[in-house]
Structures are given as structure tokens and as C-alpha cells.
XYZ file of N, CA and C in Angstrom:
873
model
N -2.919 -18.956 -4.844
C -2.461 -19.916 -5.763
C -2.864 -20.757 -4.582
N -2.764 -20.319 -3.006
C -2.955 -21.795 -1.967
C -1.518 -21.666 -1.671
N -0.333 -20.886 -1.564
C 0.719 -20.925 -1.257
C 1.971 -19.866 -0.892
N 2.881 -19.477 0.254
C 3.992 -18.975 0.283
C 4.249 -18.783 0.164
N 4.714 -17.719 -0.182
C 6.520 -17.655 -0.483
C 7.302 -16.306 -0.203
N 7.773 -16.238 0.227
C 9.351 -15.679 1.299
C 10.646 -15.341 0.474
N 10.499 -14.241 0.139
C 11.373 -12.976 -0.999
C 12.490 -12.609 0.088
N 13.936 -12.575 -0.469
C 14.184 -11.887 -0.809
C 14.480 -9.903 0.076
N 13.906 -9.339 0.186
C 13.574 -7.696 0.499
C 14.522 -6.444 -0.508
N 16.349 -7.229 0.081
C 17.526 -6.519 -0.712
C 16.980 -6.707 -1.721
N 17.460 -8.060 -2.724
C 17.270 -8.412 -3.693
C 16.429 -9.429 -4.817
N 15.110 -8.578 -3.896
C 13.962 -9.756 -5.130
C 14.406 -10.423 -5.316
N 15.047 -11.387 -4.635
C 14.665 -13.279 -5.191
C 13.925 -13.453 -4.081
N 13.250 -14.928 -4.691
C 12.152 -16.025 -4.647
C 13.108 -16.623 -3.761
N 12.692 -16.657 -2.190
C 13.722 -17.286 -1.380
C 12.832 -18.987 -1.223
N 12.034 -18.860 -1.093
C 10.574 -20.491 -0.535
C 10.122 -20.329 -0.821
N 9.062 -21.751 -1.528
C 7.699 -21.202 -2.025
C 7.363 -22.669 -0.822
N 5.745 -22.208 -0.295
C 5.767 -23.251 1.343
C 3.843 -23.576 0.352
N 3.729 -24.907 0.391
C 3.124 -24.998 0.561
C 1.680 -25.981 1.115
N 0.516 -25.978 1.549
C -0.091 -26.731 3.064
C -1.387 -26.085 2.962
N -1.956 -25.369 2.246
C -3.777 -24.937 2.619
C -4.186 -24.885 1.569
N -5.332 -26.027 1.238
C -6.631 -26.283 0.324
C -7.145 -25.115 -0.338
N -7.010 -23.380 0.402
C -8.166 -22.251 -0.557
C -7.119 -21.805 -0.540
N -7.678 -19.836 -1.263
C -6.547 -18.933 -0.642
C -5.971 -18.761 0.584
N -5.159 -18.263 0.354
C -4.648 -17.156 2.207
C -4.819 -16.084 1.916
N -5.065 -15.976 3.502
C -6.471 -14.531 3.584
C -5.365 -13.952 3.959
N -4.738 -14.443 5.437
C -3.751 -13.581 6.305
C -1.834 -14.048 6.888
N -1.008 -13.926 7.284
C 0.235 -14.044 7.213
C 0.736 -13.102 9.260
N 0.529 -13.478 10.568
C 1.539 -13.123 11.111
C 2.719 -14.087 11.805
N 3.700 -13.170 11.340
C 5.536 -13.381 11.941
C 5.701 -12.904 13.352
N 6.196 -13.897 14.031
C 5.965 -13.525 15.355
C 7.840 -12.985 15.947
N 7.344 -11.775 16.875
C 8.868 -10.927 16.808
C 9.383 -12.226 17.728
N 9.312 -13.064 18.947
C 10.199 -13.109 19.676
C 10.119 -14.861 19.435
N 9.199 -15.967 18.496
C 9.630 -17.261 18.217
C 9.847 -17.084 16.838
N 10.648 -18.665 16.407
C 10.816 -18.512 14.849
C 10.059 -19.202 14.206
N 9.054 -18.253 14.749
C 7.521 -18.678 14.509
C 6.422 -17.846 12.958
N 5.901 -18.961 12.089
C 4.640 -17.006 11.051
C 3.973 -18.578 11.199
N 2.478 -17.721 10.855
C 1.106 -18.163 11.158
C 0.563 -17.392 10.381
N -0.271 -18.738 9.393
C -0.896 -18.145 8.390
C -2.877 -19.129 8.320
N -3.868 -18.128 7.613
C -5.036 -18.310 7.939
C -5.585 -18.696 6.680
N -6.055 -18.949 6.628
C -6.548 -18.857 4.988
C -8.763 -19.239 4.666
N -9.443 -19.806 3.135
C -10.842 -19.969 3.288
C -10.863 -21.281 3.795
N -9.767 -22.047 4.176
C -10.164 -23.682 4.021
C -10.638 -23.172 5.756
N -10.597 -22.807 6.581
C -10.886 -22.741 7.482
C -9.636 -22.925 8.653
N -8.422 -23.449 7.896
C -6.861 -22.474 8.412
C -6.298 -22.280 9.229
N -6.562 -22.609 10.496
C -5.069 -21.298 10.939
C -3.648 -22.988 11.517
N -2.101 -21.842 10.974
C -1.252 -23.029 10.674
C 0.202 -22.281 11.647
N 0.334 -23.152 12.190
C 1.644 -22.304 12.685
C 2.865 -23.272 11.854
N 3.809 -22.233 11.726
C 5.203 -22.854 10.431
C 6.349 -21.953 11.331
N 7.480 -23.145 11.853
C 8.533 -23.259 11.827
C 9.564 -22.497 11.142
N 10.244 -21.643 11.270
C 10.305 -20.846 10.150
C 12.642 -21.445 10.186
N 12.610 -22.260 11.355
C 14.439 -23.029 10.958
C 13.955 -24.244 10.774
N 13.294 -24.539 10.207
C 12.961 -26.062 9.452
C 11.921 -26.439 8.758
N 11.098 -24.904 8.365
C 9.653 -24.901 7.384
C 9.509 -25.504 6.790
N 8.448 -26.081 8.340
C 7.054 -27.201 8.154
C 6.262 -26.410 8.888
N 4.792 -26.961 9.276
C 4.246 -27.049 10.152
C 4.318 -27.611 11.830
N 3.800 -26.885 11.824
C 4.068 -28.037 13.795
C 2.662 -27.748 14.205
N 1.798 -26.843 14.288
C 1.148 -27.242 15.262
C -0.875 -26.485 13.751
N -1.979 -26.632 14.598
C -3.336 -26.601 13.687
C -3.454 -25.748 14.589
N -4.105 -24.852 14.439
C -5.533 -24.061 15.559
C -6.693 -24.487 15.066
N -7.565 -25.257 15.526
C -8.948 -25.444 14.399
C -10.340 -25.426 16.100
N -11.126 -24.802 15.225
C -12.509 -23.724 15.873
C -13.317 -23.441 14.888
N -11.920 -22.536 13.619
C -13.117 -22.287 12.940
C -14.439 -22.398 12.344
N -15.627 -21.864 12.502
C -15.926 -22.201 11.294
C -16.389 -23.239 9.584
N -15.690 -20.691 9.067
C -15.956 -20.652 7.507
C -14.491 -20.214 7.669
N -13.773 -19.392 6.434
C -12.959 -19.349 6.387
C -12.131 -18.177 7.143
N -11.164 -17.880 7.234
C -10.376 -16.958 8.365
C -9.772 -16.448 7.971
N -9.808 -15.001 7.860
C -9.741 -13.700 6.555
C -8.786 -13.078 6.964
N -8.414 -12.930 9.119
C -7.567 -11.927 9.519
C -7.029 -12.624 10.385
N -5.901 -12.399 11.069
C -4.790 -12.502 12.385
C -4.000 -11.732 12.579
N -3.155 -12.086 14.002
C -2.899 -10.787 15.040
C -2.116 -11.477 16.244
N -1.041 -11.286 15.471
C -0.475 -11.614 17.346
C 0.494 -10.511 18.225
N 0.343 -11.188 18.983
C 0.556 -9.782 20.022
C 1.509 -9.829 20.466
N 1.072 -8.849 21.084
C 3.557 -8.303 21.233
C 4.148 -8.742 21.665
N 2.955 -8.860 23.297
C 4.350 -9.017 25.046
C 3.393 -9.997 24.779
N 2.015 -11.148 24.424
C 2.120 -12.619 25.319
C 1.861 -13.369 24.050
N 1.430 -15.083 24.543
C 1.949 -16.041 23.589
C 0.768 -15.879 23.211
N -0.577 -15.395 22.369
C -1.607 -15.300 22.307
C -2.163 -14.565 20.189
N -2.170 -15.397 19.740
C -2.965 -15.391 18.494
C -4.166 -15.036 18.617
N -4.652 -14.212 17.528
C -5.877 -13.645 17.812
C -6.457 -13.846 15.909
N -7.264 -14.335 15.815
C -7.716 -14.865 14.037
C -9.369 -14.368 13.788
N -10.058 -14.137 13.357
C -11.539 -13.338 12.921
C -11.182 -13.681 11.794
N -13.114 -13.939 11.336
C -12.722 -14.900 9.778
C -15.187 -14.480 9.006
N -15.044 -15.363 8.650
C -16.601 -15.321 8.774
C -17.455 -16.079 9.220
N -16.798 -16.810 10.453
C -18.231 -16.770 10.999
C -17.982 -16.001 12.349
N -17.854 -14.755 11.853
C -18.448 -13.738 12.911
C -17.222 -13.418 14.567
N -17.069 -14.551 14.729
C -16.199 -14.517 16.205
C -14.831 -14.376 15.791
N -14.322 -13.478 17.110
C -12.857 -13.432 17.417
C -12.669 -14.175 18.332
N -11.033 -15.319 17.787
C -11.059 -16.215 18.621
C -9.720 -16.384 18.595
N -8.654 -16.279 20.206
C -8.052 -16.495 20.946
C -7.152 -17.319 21.116
N -6.242 -17.578 20.347
C -5.360 -18.249 20.809
C -4.690 -19.230 21.543
N -4.139 -19.791 22.870
C -2.381 -19.896 23.267
C -1.967 -20.396 21.879
N -0.494 -19.920 21.764
C 0.358 -20.480 20.527
C 0.907 -21.715 20.908
N 0.774 -22.249 22.027
C 1.643 -23.105 22.884
C 1.218 -24.346 22.888
N -0.301 -24.542 23.312
C -1.031 -25.588 23.766
C -1.955 -25.916 22.855
N -1.899 -25.101 21.199
C -3.003 -25.212 20.777
C -4.387 -24.840 21.405
N -4.005 -24.497 22.043
C -5.871 -24.340 22.662
C -6.836 -22.913 22.544
N -8.131 -22.854 22.425
C -8.722 -21.455 21.733
C -9.171 -21.505 23.797
N -8.318 -19.802 23.911
C -8.750 -19.465 25.600
C -9.742 -18.869 25.260
N -10.733 -17.791 24.439
C -12.073 -17.019 24.303
C -12.120 -16.940 22.541
N -13.500 -17.766 22.691
C -14.378 -17.537 21.239
C -14.845 -15.752 21.747
N -14.579 -14.592 21.515
C -15.188 -13.143 20.908
C -16.877 -13.070 20.336
N -17.608 -13.118 20.716
C -19.152 -12.330 19.874
C -19.486 -11.578 19.889
N -20.518 -11.304 18.845
C -20.687 -9.395 18.562
C -20.762 -9.197 17.534
N -20.087 -10.028 16.679
C -20.333 -9.354 14.938
C -21.235 -9.723 15.099
N -22.230 -9.842 13.364
C -22.783 -9.891 13.197
C -22.544 -10.302 12.046
N -21.558 -9.933 11.625
C -20.870 -10.659 9.741
C -19.506 -10.872 9.841
N -19.375 -10.291 8.168
C -17.810 -11.293 8.652
C -16.678 -9.508 9.317
N -15.363 -10.718 9.850
C -14.155 -9.885 10.233
C -13.088 -9.722 9.191
N -13.637 -8.535 8.719
C -12.351 -8.276 7.398
C -11.270 -7.787 8.800
N -10.168 -7.383 9.476
C -9.169 -6.722 9.751
C -9.445 -7.313 11.165
N -7.941 -7.051 11.996
C -7.799 -7.726 13.630
C -6.461 -6.559 13.503
N -6.392 -6.090 14.871
C -5.502 -5.229 15.470
C -5.408 -5.762 16.622
N -3.481 -6.493 16.612
C -3.466 -6.393 18.905
C -2.571 -5.482 19.316
N -2.493 -5.085 20.775
C -1.423 -3.833 20.663
C -1.175 -4.403 22.085
N -0.728 -3.492 23.482
C 0.191 -4.199 24.379
C -1.009 -3.858 25.168
N -1.948 -2.449 24.699
C -2.108 -1.872 25.962
C -3.591 -1.619 25.581
N -4.892 -1.332 26.499
C -6.226 -1.315 26.179
C -6.546 -0.610 25.649
N -7.461 -0.563 24.418
C -8.057 -2.230 23.805
C -6.508 -3.059 23.345
N -6.755 -4.053 23.900
C -5.537 -5.773 23.388
C -6.191 -5.322 21.199
N -7.659 -5.706 21.674
C -8.026 -6.421 20.633
C -8.452 -5.428 20.159
N -7.990 -4.937 18.407
C -9.481 -3.663 17.940
C -9.704 -5.432 16.393
N -11.478 -4.647 16.650
C -11.866 -5.688 15.213
C -12.689 -5.350 14.262
N -12.329 -5.152 12.912
C -13.235 -4.796 12.106
C -14.520 -5.208 11.722
N -15.222 -4.540 11.252
C -15.774 -5.892 10.644
C -17.569 -5.271 9.397
N -17.746 -6.420 7.924
C -18.257 -5.589 7.114
C -19.815 -5.956 7.991
N -19.684 -6.225 9.118
C -21.102 -5.238 10.059
C -21.839 -4.134 9.930
N -20.192 -2.598 9.863
C -20.096 -2.244 9.727
C -19.657 -1.235 11.121
N -19.524 -2.534 11.930
C -19.142 -1.728 13.024
C -18.108 -2.547 13.822
N -16.652 -1.474 14.802
C -15.245 -1.593 15.156
C -16.300 -2.176 16.527
N -15.504 -3.233 17.011
C -15.456 -3.532 18.042
C -13.578 -3.577 19.676
N -13.610 -2.969 20.674
C -12.761 -2.711 20.566
C -12.654 -3.560 21.964
N -11.504 -5.076 22.721
C -11.694 -5.784 23.121
C -11.017 -5.886 24.752
N -12.345 -6.095 25.361
C -10.791 -5.892 26.921
C -10.474 -8.217 27.439
N -9.416 -8.556 26.464
C -8.450 -9.789 26.230
C -8.564 -10.046 28.289
N -9.029 -9.817 29.327
C -8.615 -9.702 30.594
C -10.298 -10.805 30.322
N -11.368 -9.828 30.625
C -12.666 -10.679 30.275
C -13.017 -11.171 29.967
N -12.142 -11.524 28.350
C -13.449 -12.418 26.876
C -13.621 -11.629 26.283
N -13.911 -9.692 26.691
C -15.866 -9.101 26.191
C -15.895 -7.878 25.454
N -16.094 -7.238 24.671
C -16.351 -5.983 24.732
C -17.131 -5.059 25.315
N -16.049 -3.788 24.834
C -15.823 -3.037 26.696
C -16.821 -1.963 25.646
N -16.138 -1.618 23.917
C -16.612 -0.525 24.065
C -17.502 -0.920 21.666
N -17.870 -0.506 21.715
C -18.760 -1.202 20.507
C -18.657 0.435 19.271
N -18.072 0.792 18.491
C -18.458 1.848 17.327
C -19.589 1.932 16.115
N -20.268 2.797 16.328
C -20.777 2.301 15.477
C -21.044 3.744 13.908
N -20.195 4.479 14.151
C -20.185 5.683 13.139
C -20.327 5.085 12.283
N -18.894 3.617 11.079
C -19.858 3.405 9.733
C -20.403 2.953 9.400
N -20.455 3.511 8.122
C -21.613 3.363 7.504
C -21.821 2.337 6.686
N -20.756 1.652 5.991
C -20.205 0.746 5.047
C -19.013 0.138 6.086
N -19.104 -1.361 5.391
C -18.304 -2.359 5.882
C -16.840 -1.870 6.182
N -15.932 -2.668 7.316
C -14.967 -1.123 7.683
C -13.679 -2.620 7.455
N -13.653 -2.809 6.171
C -12.408 -3.685 5.577
C -11.209 -3.683 6.163
N -10.700 -2.385 6.742
C -9.058 -2.238 7.461
C -9.530 -1.580 8.993
N -8.447 -1.579 9.442
C -7.989 -1.360 10.535
C -6.751 -1.823 10.959
N -6.137 -0.053 11.400
C -4.763 0.667 11.755
C -3.980 0.692 12.918
N -3.408 -0.142 13.183
C -2.656 0.803 14.609
C -1.813 2.428 14.549
N -1.416 2.916 15.454
C -0.818 4.055 14.982
C 1.143 3.742 15.519
N 2.119 3.677 15.030
C 2.841 2.986 15.689
C 3.723 3.426 16.897
N 3.375 4.472 17.047
C 4.239 5.547 17.963
C 2.844 6.066 18.658
N 1.758 6.394 18.471
C 0.974 7.604 18.879
C -0.280 6.609 19.849
N -1.023 6.680 20.386
C -2.083 5.892 21.577
C -3.660 6.033 20.289
N -3.290 5.594 19.067
C -3.943 5.908 18.628
C -4.682 5.014 16.912
N -5.708 4.341 16.783
C -5.791 3.617 15.881
C -6.626 4.581 14.241
N -6.659 4.105 12.956
C -7.464 4.163 12.089
C -8.597 3.177 11.340
N -9.383 2.855 11.193
C -10.117 2.666 10.164
C -10.182 2.415 8.950
N -10.988 2.531 8.762
C -10.986 2.265 6.396
C -12.359 2.291 6.467
N -13.790 2.656 5.555
C -14.336 1.658 5.111
C -14.747 2.371 3.478
N -16.431 2.078 3.200
C -16.680 3.014 2.131
C -16.752 3.571 1.880
N -17.262 4.525 2.913
C -17.770 5.745 2.890
C -16.583 6.566 3.323
N -15.841 6.505 3.892
C -14.473 7.196 4.282
C -13.629 7.108 5.782
N -12.465 7.380 5.916
C -10.853 6.901 7.614
C -12.070 7.432 7.719
N -11.529 7.205 8.980
C -11.919 7.922 10.160
C -10.575 7.299 11.319
N -10.769 8.476 12.566
C -9.500 8.521 12.856
C -9.996 8.611 14.376
N -9.886 7.295 15.713
C -9.497 7.536 16.888
C -8.813 6.873 18.003
N -9.457 7.579 19.424
C -8.025 7.991 20.051
C -8.166 6.734 21.288
N -7.313 6.388 21.285
C -7.280 5.186 22.383
C -7.687 5.495 23.665
N -8.149 4.555 25.011
C -8.497 3.499 24.727
C -9.903 3.360 24.979
N -10.840 4.676 24.354
C -12.212 4.413 25.031
C -12.715 4.321 22.949
N -11.935 5.184 22.324
C -12.290 4.961 21.307
C -13.151 5.914 20.308
N -12.687 7.167 21.336
C -13.024 8.303 21.029
C -12.805 8.845 19.872
N -14.193 9.352 18.936
C -13.821 9.466 17.456
C -13.195 10.939 17.647
N -12.041 10.836 16.534
C -11.498 11.791 16.564
C -11.813 12.850 15.512
N -11.615 12.198 13.654
C -12.248 13.523 13.193
C -11.669 11.627 11.783
N -12.404 12.402 10.521
C -12.581 11.883 9.128
C -11.564 12.411 8.688
N -11.587 11.096 7.656
C -10.316 12.267 6.629
C -10.252 11.199 4.962
N -11.812 12.298 4.791
C -12.298 12.440 3.072
C -11.747 11.848 2.131
N -11.989 11.120 1.534
C -10.889 9.673 -0.084
C -12.185 10.229 -0.563
N -11.926 9.973 -1.937
C -12.004 9.517 -3.786
C -13.131 8.427 -2.915
N -14.804 8.252 -3.091
C -15.422 7.011 -3.275
C -15.299 5.589 -3.911
N -14.768 5.051 -3.212
C -14.249 3.287 -3.096
C -13.982 2.619 -2.594
N -13.768 1.361 -3.036
C -13.466 0.662 -1.405
C -12.046 0.522 -1.562
N -12.350 1.211 0.833
C -10.242 0.714 1.034
C -10.109 -0.645 1.120
N -9.451 -1.060 1.004
C -8.988 -2.814 1.242
C -8.199 -2.699 2.499
N -6.920 -1.890 2.411
C -6.291 -1.797 3.390
C -5.886 -0.306 3.618
N -5.131 -0.898 4.733
C -3.910 0.847 5.417
C -3.173 0.676 5.883
N -1.924 1.258 5.580
C -0.940 1.201 6.760
C -0.229 2.950 7.208
N 0.273 2.196 7.861
C 0.688 4.141 8.888
C 2.486 3.702 8.976
N 2.840 5.008 9.644
C 4.166 4.521 9.215
C 4.530 5.790 10.654
N 6.000 5.749 11.016
C 6.084 6.478 12.690
C 6.418 8.669 12.386
N 6.657 8.191 10.778
C 6.565 9.950 10.195
C 5.126 10.575 10.731
N 3.851 9.471 10.105
C 2.583 10.687 10.114
C 1.778 10.816 8.761
N 2.302 9.152 8.245
C 1.988 9.680 7.273
C 1.069 7.946 6.657
N 0.189 8.202 6.356
C -0.285 7.269 6.186
C -1.511 6.485 4.579
N -1.513 5.664 4.850
C -1.577 4.817 2.961
C -3.148 4.123 3.413
N -3.919 4.822 2.147
C -4.908 4.341 2.023
C -5.298 3.270 0.476
N -4.688 2.393 0.576
C -4.933 1.616 -0.344
C -6.492 0.783 -1.201
N -6.591 1.280 -2.161
C -8.037 0.526 -2.581
C -8.543 -0.335 -3.871
N -9.739 -0.421 -4.158
C -10.128 -1.619 -5.112
C -9.985 -1.088 -6.931
N -9.771 0.372 -7.320
C -8.869 0.493 -8.047
C -7.839 0.941 -8.567
N -6.730 0.425 -7.879
C -6.128 0.684 -8.129
C -4.759 1.869 -7.592
N -5.759 2.612 -7.013
C -5.341 4.095 -6.586
C -5.084 3.903 -4.944
N -3.972 4.940 -4.523
C -3.692 4.622 -3.537
C -3.004 7.249 -2.386
N -3.566 6.543 -1.487
C -4.112 8.160 -1.177
C -2.586 8.150 -0.287
N -1.993 9.384 0.280
C -1.790 9.591 0.307
C -1.809 10.675 1.596
N -1.387 10.555 2.893
C -2.648 11.518 3.745
C -1.344 11.950 5.151
N -1.037 13.140 5.362
C -1.000 13.330 6.662
C -1.905 12.952 8.110
N -1.393 12.993 8.961
C -1.895 11.868 9.456
C -2.498 12.624 10.877
N -1.973 14.518 11.063
C -2.635 15.024 12.014
C -3.520 16.044 11.288
N -3.527 16.131 10.101
C -4.749 17.211 9.205
C -5.038 16.496 8.222
N -5.238 15.097 7.978
C -5.972 14.342 7.331
C -5.429 15.336 5.683
N -4.393 16.324 5.525
C -4.803 16.306 4.096
C -4.046 15.650 3.292
N -4.717 15.237 1.537
C -4.334 14.055 0.988
C -3.644 15.076 0.203
N -2.240 14.563 0.126
C -0.700 15.536 -0.484
C -0.362 14.290 -1.204
N -0.772 13.814 -1.785
C -0.462 12.884 -3.248
C -0.899 11.373 -2.800
N -1.139 11.728 -4.634
C -2.557 9.874 -5.296
C -1.307 9.527 -6.141
N -1.552 8.073 -5.817
C -0.910 7.719 -7.133
C -1.321 6.092 -7.370
N -1.688 6.507 -8.503
C -1.844 4.892 -9.248
C -0.831 3.987 -9.306
N -1.682 2.401 -9.399
C -1.036 1.732 -9.859
C -1.125 1.252 -11.467
N -0.203 0.502 -11.700
C -0.124 -0.068 -13.598
C 0.169 -1.464 -13.509
N -0.751 -1.795 -14.561
C -0.911 -3.272 -13.974
C -0.089 -4.056 -14.708
N 0.000 -5.079 -14.064
C 1.048 -5.970 -15.276
C 0.553 -6.475 -16.518
N 1.381 -5.716 -17.441
C 1.564 -6.001 -19.181
C 0.226 -7.412 -19.418
N -0.757 -7.544 -19.547
C -1.285 -9.120 -19.738
C -2.082 -9.133 -18.814
N -2.490 -7.459 -18.345
C -3.588 -8.143 -17.169
C -4.820 -6.995 -18.144
N -6.046 -7.657 -17.084
C -6.875 -7.252 -17.194
C -6.261 -5.971 -16.637
N -7.326 -4.112 -17.089
C -7.797 -3.290 -16.035
C -8.176 -2.679 -14.883
N -9.290 -4.018 -14.530
C -9.930 -4.465 -13.367
C -9.469 -4.949 -12.972
N -8.020 -5.650 -12.819
C -6.971 -6.429 -11.194
C -5.700 -5.433 -11.017
N -6.428 -3.938 -11.319
C -5.511 -3.428 -10.482
C -6.102 -3.276 -9.338
N -6.538 -3.189 -8.769
C -6.893 -3.265 -7.211
C -5.267 -3.863 -6.059
N -5.377 -3.415 -5.019
C -4.697 -3.692 -3.898
C -5.260 -4.176 -2.720
N -4.475 -5.206 -2.573
C -5.780 -5.719 -1.066
C -5.139 -6.230 -0.168
N -3.579 -5.655 -0.050
C -2.839 -5.421 1.773
C -1.830 -4.866 0.805
N -1.185 -4.094 2.495
C 0.038 -3.291 1.950
C 0.560 -3.042 3.606
N 2.248 -2.704 2.988
C 2.771 -2.718 4.457
C 4.112 -1.516 4.891
N 4.015 -0.342 5.360
C 5.821 -0.544 5.086
C 6.828 -1.283 6.174
N 7.749 -0.990 5.906
C 8.444 -2.187 6.062
C 9.556 -1.242 7.202
N 10.180 -1.811 8.134
C 10.814 -1.108 9.345
C 11.280 -0.581 9.629
N 12.106 0.394 8.115
C 12.302 1.588 8.059
C 11.469 2.748 8.469
N 10.094 2.154 7.470
C 8.860 3.520 7.437
C 9.723 4.094 5.977
N 10.489 3.564 5.364
C 10.490 4.445 4.054
C 10.464 3.734 2.933
N 9.932 2.143 3.506
C 9.107 1.652 1.716
C 8.073 0.665 2.213
N 7.337 1.159 0.827
C 6.493 0.787 0.882
C 5.651 -0.560 -0.142
N 5.575 -2.081 0.311
C 5.044 -3.084 0.164
C 3.439 -3.437 -0.167
N 3.497 -3.317 -1.221
C 1.352 -3.414 -1.430
C 1.276 -5.263 -2.493
N 0.356 -5.535 -1.822
C 0.456 -6.626 -3.211
C -1.027 -5.888 -3.814
N -0.416 -6.964 -4.882
C -2.053 -6.344 -5.705
C -2.493 -7.702 -6.562
N -4.423 -6.969 -7.163
C -4.929 -7.947 -7.707
C -4.244 -9.013 -9.389
N -3.555 -8.088 -9.825
C -2.292 -9.150 -11.045
C -1.471 -9.644 -10.633
N -1.826 -10.471 -9.085
C -0.332 -11.103 -8.224
C 1.119 -10.264 -8.615
N 1.354 -9.348 -8.576
C 2.078 -8.474 -7.753
C 1.948 -8.243 -6.764
N 3.679 -8.044 -6.480
C 4.072 -7.146 -4.598
C 4.990 -6.200 -5.411
N 4.483 -5.135 -5.388
C 5.550 -4.218 -5.126
C 5.650 -2.632 -4.350
N 6.895 -2.606 -4.419
C 7.496 -1.829 -4.178
C 8.019 -0.251 -3.686
N 7.693 0.276 -3.521
C 7.274 1.640 -3.512
C 8.538 2.593 -1.913
N 9.462 3.953 -2.820
C 9.958 4.738 -2.969
C 9.596 5.992 -2.452
N 9.821 7.224 -1.341
C 10.308 8.470 -2.033
C 10.565 8.672 -2.810
N 10.269 9.430 -3.881
C 10.488 10.246 -5.302
C 11.478 11.213 -3.912
N 13.060 11.055 -4.797
C 14.232 11.820 -4.317
C 14.125 12.927 -4.567
N 14.077 12.884 -5.873
C 13.480 14.514 -5.872
C 12.466 15.067 -6.377
N 11.735 15.137 -5.482
C 10.588 16.086 -5.625
C 10.641 17.289 -4.809
N 10.433 18.537 -4.224
C 10.862 19.473 -4.075
C 8.840 20.064 -3.253
N 8.970 20.993 -2.894
C 8.234 22.071 -2.359
C 8.122 22.386 -3.476
N 8.990 23.182 -5.194
C 8.400 23.485 -5.547
C 7.877 22.390 -6.583
N 7.556 21.750 -6.845
C 7.309 20.433 -7.407
C 6.878 19.926 -7.105
N 5.818 19.427 -5.487
C 4.421 19.042 -5.293
C 4.308 20.130 -3.720
N 3.436 21.468 -4.436
C 3.685 22.420 -3.670
C 2.142 21.625 -2.230
N 2.168 22.690 -1.071
C 1.016 21.618 -0.529
C 0.113 22.383 -0.635
N -1.237 22.603 -0.831
C -2.462 23.683 -1.022
C -3.251 23.207 0.053
N -3.345 23.900 1.404
C -3.718 22.537 3.065
C -4.221 24.116 3.253
N -5.809 23.449 3.982
C -6.331 25.096 4.744
C -6.934 24.144 5.600
N -6.751 25.387 7.197
C -8.690 24.817 7.669
C -9.447 24.473 8.009
N -9.621 23.336 8.175
C -11.459 23.657 8.278
C -11.759 24.645 9.320
N -12.920 24.885 8.690
C -13.575 26.160 10.265
C -13.992 25.716 10.778
N -13.702 25.754 12.461
C -14.176 25.257 13.697
C -16.174 25.087 13.310
N -16.758 24.109 13.961
C -17.804 24.260 14.223
C -18.102 23.381 12.110
N -16.954 22.865 10.879
C -17.999 22.786 9.928
C -17.542 21.360 9.571
N -16.424 20.747 10.303
C -15.808 19.058 10.448
C -17.435 18.121 10.233
N -17.409 16.982 9.789
C -18.354 15.997 9.218
C -18.375 15.721 11.227
N -18.994 14.904 11.453
C -19.042 14.070 13.042
C -19.402 12.363 12.290
N -20.232 12.148 10.876
C -20.319 11.310 10.177
C -19.613 9.656 9.396
């Protein structure tokens, strides 16, 4: 609906609604070091909001089409954005200038991650490739071509030097800095829109049909499945999960869904090994799929 809403997580109250985009908003990044919020949308706009005055203070111009994702560098004053023009653009947030236009993908860029160590930028594209970018040189130093379908989500592990990527074929785990393939995580055939990983090695995949799979990072074991419930009055097809993240504690999962709701999930306090038994068997050596 082209608006940004700021919520109080403790009470669930709506604190603020910000308007300014003229097309759907596709990405938000909030700075840890400045009182700034960055938003991107299908209107080609990249906006910087001052959260003290709740006004737009900067625009970053350069994208030729809709912008689908954005990510702030954790240590540098740099914003990375990607979208339908197949380029990752790197912006200096203070001077409104474009530092790099990282080209090489052949289709829409669906997800972006940044970290302080190499690869400082990881991008996943609908051309089914993942690129690892060298921020100092401004070019890709590795292209991962293992996926067969569009890569819609890339997520960094919060404490290990690893990352995961999700596509309609499966989820893959990778090792930084070279992007060494580690293993596949099998999941039901569905379009995976988003991934989230917490410090307890739990990672979650949100799908187009409203289902969520919870996996153990080390083994890839799918220990729990959850199906979202659509809001009364919504169609059954509006169950898709578009975005998800864990909160700062890693104990609450926040999901944004196609029926216009934001849901917060918590662990089942009454769950025991008897009510939720683990039925995991290690794969025999040499039988793991490499694709």
C-alpha cells in the first residue's frame, strides 16, 4: 500500500505511518550507527529517512527499474541496493553518490547481504546464480552456479562464517570467503521467498504456499513444519510468506504475509522430546546430492 509502518514490538501498537513512495515498498534497512532508515521500492526510488524527524532527507538516483532489496554495510557508511536492472549499486550514504555499479547478473536481483569480511556483498539473482563481490575492487570474484531456479533469498549466519541461499529446487549452504559448497538441505517443492537464521543454529524457510520449515543448521534436519493461518476474509492463496526475520534475541520470528498481516511466532513452551521426537538419520557417505 506504498506506506511504511513503525510498530511497538512489546505492545503490538502502531506508532507511525510514513508515506512517500509511489509504488510498493520492497526493502527496508535500518542503521545501527545512525538514526537513519533506508527504503527501496518499485518506483526506482531509494530514500533515506531521518528517524528523529520522520522525514526523507536524501534520495539516491541511478536505478533504471524497480529496486527489490537493500542492505547496509555493518562497518562502512555504504548502502547496497539491487533490483530489476540486474545491477548491485553501492552508495555513499553521506554524499548521495554512487560508488560502484556492480554489473554481471543477467536477471533481477532478488536478495542482497553485506558483512564486514569478504565477501562483503553477496547477491542472489533470478538468473539462478549467486555472486560474491570484492568491494575494494568493485567486481565479482566468484559466481556460484549450483542452483537451477531463481535465487530468491540469501541469508548470512549471524555467528559463523557461512551463508545459505534458497531457491525453488532446494536450500544450499556455503562457506565464506570463496563460496565453497557445503551441502543441500532438502525441502518440499515450493517457491521459497525468504530465509532467517538465528544464533541457535535454527534456520527457517518461508514459502509461497504459507508453510514454514524449521531446520537444524548443522545436520539440515527438518525438525518442525508450521502452516500459517490466513486472516478471516482472505483467499486461501493469500497465505504466502514474503519476508521473515528473527528479533534481536533470536527467540521470536516475525513474518510478513500475503494477507497483509505481520505475525510474531515464539517457541512452544510445552514442547518436550516426547511430544516432538527427533527422527534423524545421517546420510551414508557419498550419497549426498552435490547439485
